[in-house]
Short mmCIF file of C-alpha atoms in Angstrom, two decimals:
data_model
loop_
_atom_site.label_atom_id
_atom_site.label_comp_id
_atom_site.label_asym_id
_atom_site.label_seq_id
_atom_site.Cartn_x
_atom_site.Cartn_y
_atom_site.Cartn_z
CA MET P 805 20.21 27.59 24.52
CA ASP P 806 17.37 28.41 26.63
CA GLU P 807 13.57 27.66 26.11
CA ALA P 808 12.60 31.15 24.98
CA ALA P 809 15.50 31.14 22.37
CA GLU P 810 14.27 27.81 20.98
CA ARG P 811 10.65 29.00 20.89
CA GLU P 812 11.79 32.03 18.93
CA LEU P 813 13.98 30.15 16.57
CA GLY P 814 10.99 27.46 16.01
CA ARG P 815 8.68 30.37 15.31
CA TYR P 816 10.83 31.52 12.34
CA ILE P 817 11.26 27.98 11.04
CA ASN P 818 7.55 27.39 10.98
CA LYS P 819 7.00 30.83 9.13
CA GLN P 820 9.81 29.47 6.73
CA ILE P 821 11.98 32.44 7.22
CA THR P 822 15.37 31.97 5.43
CA TRP P 823 18.71 32.92 6.92
CA ASP P 824 18.88 36.22 4.71
CA LYS P 825 15.60 37.49 6.34
CA LEU P 826 16.36 36.67 9.94
CA PRO P 827 16.40 39.45 12.17
CA SER P 828 19.94 40.26 13.75
CA GLN P 829 18.95 39.52 17.19
CA THR P 830 17.67 36.05 16.09
CA LYS P 831 20.94 35.42 14.16
CA ALA P 832 22.78 36.18 17.37
CA LEU P 833 20.99 33.23 19.08
CA VAL P 834 22.89 30.98 16.73
CA GLU P 835 26.07 33.15 17.07
CA ASN P 836 25.59 34.53 13.59
CA SER P 837 26.50 31.43 12.11
CA LYS P 838 24.50 30.20 8.86
CA ALA P 839 25.91 26.69 9.52
CA LYS P 840 24.60 26.71 12.90
CA TRP P 841 21.31 27.86 11.67
CA LYS P 842 21.10 25.12 9.16
CA GLN P 843 22.08 22.51 11.82
CA TYR P 844 19.33 23.84 14.15
CA VAL P 845 16.48 23.96 11.35
CA ILE P 846 17.53 20.21 10.50
CA LYS P 847 17.37 19.14 14.04
CA TYR P 848 14.19 21.14 14.84
CA SER P 849 12.35 19.55 11.48
CA ILE P 850 13.29 16.11 12.30
CA LYS P 851 12.34 16.43 15.96
CA ASN P 852 8.87 17.79 15.05
CA GLN P 853 8.57 15.53 12.13
CA LEU P 854 7.75 18.46 9.59
CA ARG P 855 6.77 17.64 6.00
CA TRP P 856 9.90 18.08 3.65
CA LYS P 857 7.87 19.60 0.46
CA SER P 858 5.95 22.45 2.62
CA ASN P 859 8.63 23.62 4.95
CA LEU P 860 12.00 25.35 5.27
CA ILE P 861 13.72 21.99 5.27
CA ARG P 862 13.49 21.44 1.63
CA ASN P 863 15.93 24.41 0.98
CA LEU P 864 18.64 22.93 3.18
CA VAL P 865 18.32 19.09 2.70
CA ASN P 866 18.28 18.07 -0.89
CA ASP P 867 17.29 14.57 -0.41
CA GLU P 868 13.58 14.00 0.82
CA ARG P 869 14.15 10.11 1.13
CA ASN P 870 17.06 10.62 3.60
CA TYR P 871 15.25 13.22 5.53
CA TYR P 872 12.11 10.94 6.16
CA GLN P 873 14.44 8.13 6.91
CA GLU P 874 16.10 10.05 9.51
CA ILE P 875 12.75 11.14 11.06
CA VAL P 876 11.76 7.21 11.21
CA ARG P 877 15.29 6.54 12.62
CA ILE P 878 15.12 9.05 15.47
CA SER P 879 11.48 8.43 15.94
CA ARG P 880 12.32 4.73 16.55
CA LEU P 881 15.26 5.25 18.81
CA ASN P 882 13.19 7.53 21.12
CA TYR P 883 10.16 5.17 21.05
CA MET P 884 7.89 7.66 19.55
CA LEU P 885 4.49 6.93 18.04
CA TYR P 886 4.45 6.00 14.39
CA PRO P 887 4.08 9.46 12.49
CA TYR P 888 0.67 8.90 11.17
CA HIS P 889 0.58 12.66 9.88
CA ILE P 890 3.26 11.78 7.34
CA SER P 891 2.19 8.24 6.63
CA ASP P 892 1.26 8.97 3.09
CA VAL P 893 4.99 9.53 2.27
CA LEU P 894 6.39 6.92 4.56
CA VAL P 895 4.02 4.07 3.19
CA LYS P 896 4.26 5.10 -0.46
CA GLY P 897 7.84 6.41 -0.50
CA LEU P 898 9.67 4.20 2.04
CA ARG P 899 7.31 1.27 2.49
CA ILE P 900 7.30 1.80 6.37
CA THR P 901 3.79 0.97 7.63
CA PRO P 902 2.92 1.07 11.23
CA TYR P 903 3.35 -2.83 11.53
CA LYS P 904 7.03 -2.68 10.19
CA TYR P 905 7.73 0.56 12.29
CA TYR P 906 6.60 -1.26 15.48
CA LEU P 907 7.92 -4.44 14.58
CA GLU P 908 11.49 -3.20 14.25
CA MET P 909 10.94 -1.13 17.54
CA MET P 910 9.97 -4.21 19.25
CA LEU P 911 12.81 -6.22 17.92
CA GLU P 912 15.05 -3.46 19.31
CA VAL P 913 13.67 -3.41 22.59
CA MET P 914 13.79 -7.10 23.02
CA SER P 915 17.34 -7.36 21.45
CA SER P 916 18.80 -4.86 23.91
CA GLU P 917 16.83 -6.77 26.77
CA LYS P 918 15.06 -3.44 27.83
CA SER P 919 11.85 -3.63 29.76
CA TYR P 920 8.32 -3.25 28.43
CA ASP P 921 8.24 -0.23 30.60
CA ALA P 922 10.92 1.42 28.32
CA LEU P 923 8.08 2.14 25.94
CA PRO P 924 5.96 5.42 26.59
CA ASN P 925 2.27 4.65 27.33
CA PHE P 926 0.82 5.78 24.01
CA THR P 927 3.62 3.95 21.93
CA ALA P 928 2.80 0.82 23.97
CA ALA P 929 -0.76 1.22 23.34
CA ASP P 930 -0.33 1.45 19.60
CA CYS P 931 1.82 -1.55 19.50
CA VAL P 932 -0.77 -3.40 21.10
CA ARG P 933 -3.13 -2.20 18.52
CA VAL P 934 -0.86 -2.88 15.59
CA LEU P 935 0.93 -5.92 16.78
CA GLY P 936 -1.11 -7.36 19.41
CA ILE P 937 1.98 -7.30 22.08
CA GLY P 938 1.03 -6.02 25.37
CA ARG P 939 3.01 -6.32 28.39
CA ASN P 940 2.17 -10.06 29.20
CA GLN P 941 2.92 -11.03 25.55
CA PHE P 942 6.14 -9.17 25.59
CA ILE P 943 7.33 -11.13 28.83
CA ASP P 944 5.91 -14.32 27.34
CA THR P 945 7.98 -13.65 24.06
CA MET P 946 11.14 -12.88 26.03
CA ASN P 947 11.05 -16.02 28.03
CA ARG P 948 10.50 -18.23 25.07
CA CYS P 949 13.60 -16.35 23.62
CA ARG P 950 15.60 -17.05 26.52
CA ALA P 951 14.37 -20.72 26.53
CA LYS P 952 16.07 -21.26 23.23
CA GLY P 953 19.33 -21.38 25.04
CA TRP P 954 22.39 -21.04 22.76
CA LEU P 955 20.14 -19.68 20.04
CA TRP P 956 19.67 -16.52 22.31
CA LYS P 957 23.16 -15.32 20.95
CA LYS P 958 21.64 -14.83 17.75
CA LYS P 959 18.85 -12.67 19.23
CA ALA P 960 17.46 -10.59 16.28
CA ASN P 961 16.60 -13.89 14.39
CA VAL P 962 14.96 -15.87 17.33
CA ILE P 963 12.98 -12.90 18.29
CA ARG P 964 11.81 -11.94 14.67
CA GLY P 965 10.58 -15.47 14.53
CA LEU P 966 8.50 -15.15 17.67
CA LEU P 967 6.75 -11.72 16.74
CA PRO P 968 3.80 -11.52 14.58
CA GLN P 969 4.16 -12.16 11.17
CA ARG P 970 1.19 -9.69 10.12
CA SER P 971 -0.47 -6.76 11.54
CA GLN P 972 -3.47 -7.41 13.82
CA GLU P 973 -6.53 -7.40 11.69
CA SER P 974 -8.99 -4.55 12.61
CA GLU P 975 -12.42 -3.68 11.30
CA GLY P 976 -12.42 -0.62 9.25
CA GLU P 977 -14.32 2.43 10.85
CA TYR P 978 -16.72 4.59 8.54
CA TRP P 979 -14.75 7.72 9.11
CA TRP P 980 -11.35 6.12 7.91
CA ILE P 981 -9.94 7.22 4.68
CA LEU P 982 -7.99 4.46 3.11
CA HIS P 983 -5.11 4.80 0.41
CA LEU P 984 -3.21 2.19 -1.56
CA GLY P 985 0.46 2.37 -0.78
CA PHE P 986 3.16 0.91 -2.91
CA VAL P 987 2.20 -2.78 -3.69
CA SER P 988 5.21 -4.92 -5.05
CA GLU P 989 5.02 -8.34 -6.88
CA GLU P 990 6.30 -9.96 -3.57
CA ASP P 991 3.29 -8.61 -1.79
CA VAL P 992 0.99 -9.93 -4.37
CA LYS P 993 2.46 -13.29 -3.98
CA ASN P 994 2.33 -13.48 -0.30
CA SER P 995 -1.46 -12.38 -0.13
CA THR P 996 -4.34 -14.63 0.47
CA ASP P 997 -7.18 -15.46 -1.87
CA LEU P 998 -9.42 -13.18 0.06
CA GLU P 999 -6.95 -10.39 -0.29
CA HIS P 1000 -6.75 -10.73 -3.92
CA GLN P 1001 -10.42 -10.02 -4.19
#
């Protein structure tokens, strides 16, 4: 499918035009197949991280939770930035914070022994902001993992132990809007006295 066809299909998806209301020349782009249209809408919605409730995807995918999990999975595999524009759903519904998202991403990069350069620049910058792991910290952590010798075969556990256990503390800016996510009993037990206040 060429770029012009993809743009046209994307325009109809953004306008939330259903299969029945699509012009015949647009249907021809997906070989007049309703199944291929559905498949394209799902792929497009995940790629562009569209909200489930306010887009055409809600008519095609019944499970909102699975849809957002797929967005996170694909985003993490492609080393994309944390989808802050849908963070209200991710934090409250799936309990996926930027910290958890980047921690899992960094764990995957290190476990597969990829270079820090595998991360796109903006993703790497956000990792530094959230995790405090830049290029030098990444190399140091990888060297410490390799120094563990035979434990290196159990990579995930070794690496997880060397990664930050908490998000980097940062000063709140005056323009930030803070929302309380889902707080479990475990979160309360693990919090400090200062955090209780």
